[in-house]
XYZ file of C-alpha atoms in Angstrom:
376
model
C 48.965 12.116 0.070
C 45.201 10.386 1.131
C 45.236 7.320 1.712
C 43.273 6.064 -1.183
C 46.782 6.726 -2.890
C 47.713 3.658 -1.208
C 47.525 -0.242 -2.737
C 47.048 -1.401 0.258
C 43.778 1.146 1.740
C 42.068 0.422 -1.528
C 42.663 -3.693 -1.296
C 41.299 -3.216 2.351
C 38.367 -1.553 0.743
C 37.036 -3.133 -1.659
C 37.599 -6.727 0.892
C 35.193 -4.865 3.388
C 33.224 -4.600 -0.101
C 32.853 -7.872 -0.441
C 31.792 -8.771 2.795
C 29.499 -6.257 3.036
C 27.072 -8.085 0.258
C 27.453 -10.763 1.361
C 25.981 -10.061 4.925
C 22.721 -11.919 5.034
C 19.832 -8.784 6.885
C 20.148 -11.490 9.742
C 23.631 -10.662 9.811
C 23.522 -7.494 9.369
C 21.109 -7.229 12.650
C 22.982 -9.016 15.086
C 26.426 -7.084 13.469
C 24.855 -4.129 14.336
C 23.619 -5.117 17.991
C 26.720 -6.701 18.849
C 28.129 -3.070 18.168
C 25.854 -1.184 19.320
C 26.443 -3.305 22.423
C 30.203 -3.849 22.572
C 30.995 0.490 21.908
C 28.279 0.741 25.491
C 30.622 -1.176 27.471
C 33.506 0.915 26.261
C 31.707 3.796 27.232
C 31.809 2.285 30.776
C 34.742 1.689 30.891
C 36.296 4.681 29.608
C 33.939 6.439 32.135
C 34.625 4.345 35.681
C 37.879 4.675 34.685
C 38.437 8.166 34.331
C 36.769 9.044 37.360
C 38.534 6.629 39.729
C 42.073 6.159 38.144
C 42.400 9.418 35.995
C 40.985 12.403 37.939
C 41.801 9.885 41.791
C 37.751 9.672 42.579
C 38.567 7.174 45.116
C 36.172 7.489 47.623
C 32.733 7.864 45.187
C 30.819 4.705 45.665
C 30.976 2.127 43.017
C 27.058 2.561 42.047
C 27.775 6.555 41.687
C 30.024 5.059 38.904
C 28.325 2.718 37.592
C 25.466 4.625 37.061
C 27.430 8.021 35.070
C 29.082 4.585 33.367
C 25.588 3.535 32.095
C 24.853 6.720 31.033
C 27.622 7.861 29.219
C 27.269 4.506 28.394
C 23.678 4.579 26.149
C 24.471 8.168 25.132
C 27.476 6.393 22.971
C 25.275 4.183 21.775
C 22.226 6.074 20.543
C 24.360 7.843 18.113
C 26.016 4.531 17.346
C 22.648 2.768 16.559
C 21.306 5.305 14.582
C 24.259 5.390 12.056
C 24.367 1.773 12.306
C 19.935 1.250 10.731
C 21.812 3.866 7.591
C 23.853 0.840 7.538
C 21.741 -2.385 8.327
C 18.171 -0.735 6.445
C 20.432 1.673 3.079
C 19.396 -2.739 0.681
C 15.831 -2.093 1.671
C 15.595 1.284 0.480
C 14.901 0.661 -3.716
C 12.259 -1.895 -2.073
C 10.992 0.379 -1.281
C 11.359 3.069 -3.826
C 9.600 0.013 -5.633
C 6.617 -0.176 -4.322
C 6.260 3.044 -3.815
C 5.888 3.418 -7.839
C 3.923 0.257 -8.101
C 1.625 1.846 -5.919
C 1.693 4.704 -8.718
C 1.385 2.752 -11.436
C 4.823 2.465 -12.722
C 5.309 -1.116 -13.536
C 7.484 -0.774 -16.434
C 10.994 -1.026 -13.238
C 12.595 -4.025 -12.838
C 14.948 -3.888 -9.773
C 18.697 -5.039 -10.136
C 18.672 -8.026 -7.521
C 21.311 -7.737 -4.733
C 24.409 -10.033 -3.810
C 22.534 -10.582 -0.309
C 20.063 -13.809 -0.296
C 17.293 -12.882 1.688
C 17.233 -8.858 -0.541
C 17.923 -10.596 -2.957
C 14.085 -13.502 -3.217
C 12.357 -9.949 -1.953
C 13.718 -7.818 -4.977
C 12.804 -10.801 -7.046
C 9.082 -11.129 -5.569
C 8.595 -7.729 -6.115
C 10.005 -7.729 -9.553
C 7.543 -10.636 -10.019
C 4.212 -8.881 -9.213
C 5.697 -5.624 -11.355
C 5.241 -8.415 -14.633
C 2.020 -9.949 -12.987
C 0.663 -5.806 -12.469
C 1.485 -5.293 -16.014
C 0.587 -7.921 -17.792
C -2.950 -7.372 -16.024
C -2.833 -3.381 -17.585
C -2.620 -5.222 -20.819
C -4.575 -7.799 -20.358
C -7.345 -5.300 -19.626
C -6.519 -2.610 -22.577
C -7.034 -4.960 -24.036
C -9.951 -6.184 -23.877
C -11.241 -2.837 -23.083
C -10.289 -2.426 -26.968
C -12.090 -6.016 -27.989
C -15.452 -5.465 -26.167
C -15.913 -1.773 -27.560
C -15.116 -3.776 -30.825
C -18.398 -6.019 -30.282
C -20.312 -3.386 -29.495
C -19.711 -1.164 -31.694
C -20.840 -3.444 -34.553
C -23.926 -4.536 -33.901
C -24.656 -1.160 -32.293
C -23.975 0.175 -35.545
C -25.759 -2.413 -37.426
C -28.828 -2.035 -35.913
C -28.561 1.644 -35.595
C -29.221 1.521 -39.486
C -31.502 -0.778 -39.574
C -33.573 1.422 -37.418
C -33.107 4.439 -38.956
C -33.524 2.449 -42.301
C -37.609 1.141 -40.891
C -37.876 4.827 -39.754
C -37.208 6.754 -43.467
C -39.153 3.820 -44.950
C -35.801 2.284 -46.783
C -36.365 -0.894 -45.050
C -39.430 -2.841 -45.006
C -40.008 -4.483 -41.250
C -40.331 -8.339 -41.682
C -39.181 -11.603 -40.090
C -35.820 -11.516 -41.394
C -35.411 -8.326 -40.885
C -35.917 -8.456 -37.238
C -34.034 -12.009 -36.655
C -31.019 -9.920 -37.713
C -31.912 -7.271 -35.443
C -32.685 -10.460 -32.764
C -29.263 -11.934 -33.085
C -27.239 -8.730 -32.840
C -29.713 -8.114 -29.310
C -28.832 -11.453 -28.349
C -24.531 -10.543 -28.976
C -24.534 -7.878 -26.496
C -26.558 -9.507 -24.294
C -23.376 -12.042 -24.223
C -21.405 -9.922 -23.812
C -22.703 -8.159 -21.181
C -23.223 -11.270 -19.503
C -20.195 -11.963 -19.506
C -19.049 -9.224 -17.787
C -21.319 -9.542 -14.883
C -20.756 -13.408 -14.793
C -16.387 -11.967 -14.479
C -17.409 -10.050 -11.834
C -19.208 -12.101 -9.333
C -16.236 -14.719 -10.152
C -13.979 -11.912 -9.633
C -16.213 -11.347 -6.122
C -17.303 -15.419 -5.631
C -20.556 -13.809 -5.775
C -22.764 -16.553 -7.460
C -26.122 -16.911 -6.700
C -26.534 -20.707 -7.141
C -29.764 -22.494 -7.046
C -29.164 -26.184 -5.347
C -30.876 -28.522 -6.922
C -30.003 -32.742 -7.416
C -29.110 -33.421 -10.391
C -27.667 -35.795 -12.606
C -23.990 -34.105 -14.117
C -23.984 -38.034 -16.528
C -27.510 -36.604 -17.200
C -26.897 -33.642 -17.841
C -23.490 -34.066 -19.593
C -24.719 -36.085 -22.820
C -27.774 -33.234 -22.884
C -24.683 -30.123 -23.297
C -22.862 -32.870 -25.530
C -26.307 -33.693 -27.687
C -26.894 -29.421 -27.531
C -23.305 -28.819 -29.195
C -22.622 -32.018 -31.607
C -23.771 -30.063 -33.696
C -20.961 -27.475 -33.974
C -18.624 -30.442 -34.257
C -20.127 -31.976 -37.225
C -19.733 -29.358 -38.909
C -15.891 -28.902 -38.131
C -15.625 -32.392 -38.933
C -14.724 -32.910 -35.429
C -15.584 -36.137 -33.654
C -17.373 -36.281 -30.095
C -17.350 -39.596 -27.563
C -19.489 -39.061 -24.361
C -19.070 -41.006 -21.232
C -21.341 -40.983 -19.341
C -23.551 -43.722 -18.982
C -23.646 -44.293 -15.207
C -25.936 -41.522 -13.084
C -23.281 -39.437 -10.580
C -25.606 -37.644 -8.896
C -25.106 -34.614 -6.911
C -26.483 -31.235 -5.539
C -25.181 -28.348 -7.779
C -27.051 -25.819 -9.697
C -27.364 -27.257 -13.112
C -27.534 -24.316 -15.224
C -23.998 -22.687 -13.700
C -23.146 -26.761 -14.478
C -23.793 -26.132 -18.000
C -22.146 -22.805 -17.878
C -19.259 -24.347 -17.361
C -19.139 -27.818 -19.666
C -20.269 -25.613 -22.631
C -16.902 -23.092 -22.137
C -15.095 -26.348 -21.833
C -16.376 -28.440 -24.632
C -15.853 -25.252 -26.777
C -12.568 -24.575 -25.644
C -11.991 -28.228 -26.545
C -13.306 -27.376 -30.222
C -11.325 -24.835 -30.820
C -8.150 -26.196 -30.230
C -9.310 -29.732 -32.469
C -7.639 -30.005 -35.905
C -10.334 -31.526 -39.018
C -10.654 -35.082 -37.934
C -9.986 -34.330 -34.179
C -11.491 -36.187 -31.574
C -12.945 -34.437 -28.383
C -13.819 -37.610 -25.160
C -16.347 -36.113 -22.887
C -16.338 -38.557 -19.457
C -18.561 -37.933 -15.700
C -17.802 -40.850 -13.120
C -16.986 -40.218 -9.605
C -13.798 -40.804 -7.317
C -13.897 -42.313 -3.758
C -10.868 -40.564 -2.194
C -9.135 -39.337 -0.754
C -12.412 -37.444 -0.567
C -16.273 -38.326 -2.733
C -16.490 -36.060 -5.451
C -17.921 -36.064 -9.017
C -15.193 -35.774 -11.765
C -16.090 -34.251 -15.643
C -13.187 -34.716 -17.809
C -12.868 -33.230 -21.190
C -9.800 -34.121 -23.286
C -9.369 -32.989 -26.818
C -6.162 -34.224 -29.533
C -5.978 -30.816 -30.536
C -2.842 -27.831 -30.136
C -1.829 -28.747 -26.414
C -0.533 -26.359 -23.817
C 2.513 -25.601 -22.606
C 3.626 -26.384 -19.142
C 4.035 -22.316 -17.907
C 0.621 -21.756 -19.726
C -1.055 -23.850 -17.544
C -2.287 -21.472 -14.534
C -2.347 -18.871 -17.456
C -5.667 -19.824 -19.072
C -7.771 -19.186 -16.126
C -6.594 -15.723 -15.818
C -9.517 -13.419 -16.743
C -8.900 -11.077 -20.260
C -6.299 -14.021 -21.652
C -6.229 -15.255 -24.808
C -3.562 -17.257 -25.477
C -1.824 -16.625 -29.202
C -1.587 -20.016 -31.093
C 1.030 -19.985 -34.514
C -0.988 -20.527 -37.217
C -4.073 -20.246 -35.539
C -6.745 -17.417 -35.584
C -7.414 -15.352 -32.612
C -10.723 -16.905 -31.518
C -14.054 -15.190 -32.622
C -15.886 -12.973 -30.425
C -13.860 -14.277 -27.481
C -13.252 -12.180 -24.652
C -10.448 -14.135 -23.175
C -12.841 -14.759 -19.312
C -14.637 -17.860 -20.551
C -12.887 -20.057 -18.052
C -12.325 -17.484 -15.550
C -15.943 -17.690 -14.810
C -16.050 -21.571 -15.230
C -13.160 -21.657 -12.701
C -14.847 -19.157 -10.458
C -18.418 -21.498 -10.353
C -16.153 -24.953 -9.460
C -15.245 -23.217 -7.216
C -18.653 -21.240 -5.677
C -19.368 -24.916 -5.522
C -16.776 -26.323 -3.699
C -14.381 -27.497 -6.157
C -12.674 -26.288 -8.918
C -10.752 -26.703 -12.808
C -7.883 -28.025 -13.408
C -5.672 -28.324 -16.516
C -3.280 -30.732 -18.480
C -1.656 -30.881 -21.198
C 1.868 -32.741 -22.306
C 2.897 -29.448 -23.944
C 2.317 -28.090 -27.525
C 0.497 -30.143 -29.510
C -0.487 -33.049 -27.576
C -3.607 -32.290 -26.980
C -5.056 -31.516 -23.711
C -7.541 -32.088 -20.797
C -9.423 -30.164 -18.380
C -10.715 -31.327 -15.205
C -13.772 -30.120 -13.116
C -14.546 -32.145 -9.546
C -17.787 -30.655 -7.612
C -18.045 -32.764 -4.335
C -20.571 -35.348 -3.983
C -23.750 -34.909 -1.390
C -25.948 -38.233 -1.503
C -29.165 -37.629 -2.984
C -32.035 -40.399 -2.973
C -32.531 -41.215 -6.711
C -28.780 -40.050 -7.869
C -29.912 -40.940 -11.160
C -32.936 -38.767 -11.480
C -32.573 -35.283 -14.568
C -32.032 -32.403 -13.658
C -34.321 -29.780 -11.891
C -35.590 -27.094 -15.101
C -36.760 -23.975 -13.997
């Protein structure tokens, strides 16, 4: 009858398996070193005893016996270390296979978490990486589809109008030229967004710093967008009466403000309220703070960083997706802020409770801080 048929043997095997599962990687490493060392010492002792006692070679010098024992101990330790390395590295084989599949583009594989805590954390990180790559791939595919759709419409219109003029069907007049200009502007805006995204990810924005009063810049941007707010009956309040000067690229900062105010407007229901404020904070380092606060749909806590990912547009229950949005506006805005040495962060009490986006820029001393931004 084989040993596996005995209940005691099965219980000992199960107990040994549970002990093995609970061992950490450090414990496995220590145990393997200890076992190899003990095996080498046992081999040395056995060879020494064989030479001196069993074979009766009492006249052999102790150094020779030690050398022979070390030789046989090393010979015994080498195959033992190879065998134990398999025991040590076996839990990592699945992780290595998973990373190879990730490199091949297979992002849907989910590894089962091992019981060993250290390896479980590693496997969890690999699973998180796979999920992030899968999400990025999904959003990239969606962006390509949406960009193709956005380009196809104005190109089709342009082609039809140009062919109509060439065939004498349409008479070129101011209305037609205005329509052509609008379609070209849509294509130009889309190309500009994609170009800005590329520069944002490469941290390669071409900045033209100038002495700028950010408060004046904020008021001018708010007035520029106020007709859109009035059309949607959303109240826009500006708290930027005190000059706040710094060195920055006024055109790029305006781009950030347009994005933040546009997002706030899209988040609000009719008769909503948006507040734009600009002030200086002295601690811990003196910097300019611009806040855009709305009482709109709000953002869940787990999405506060997600909104800054490229190609990301959050699903909003009961609301259609923003028309023409590519999901890269906040990514570009944060890239511009960080190129200035600042940052943009988002805060929200939760869905339905509004949100606040905060732009922080390092403030440098500017002679005549109240001067308006330099136009070029």
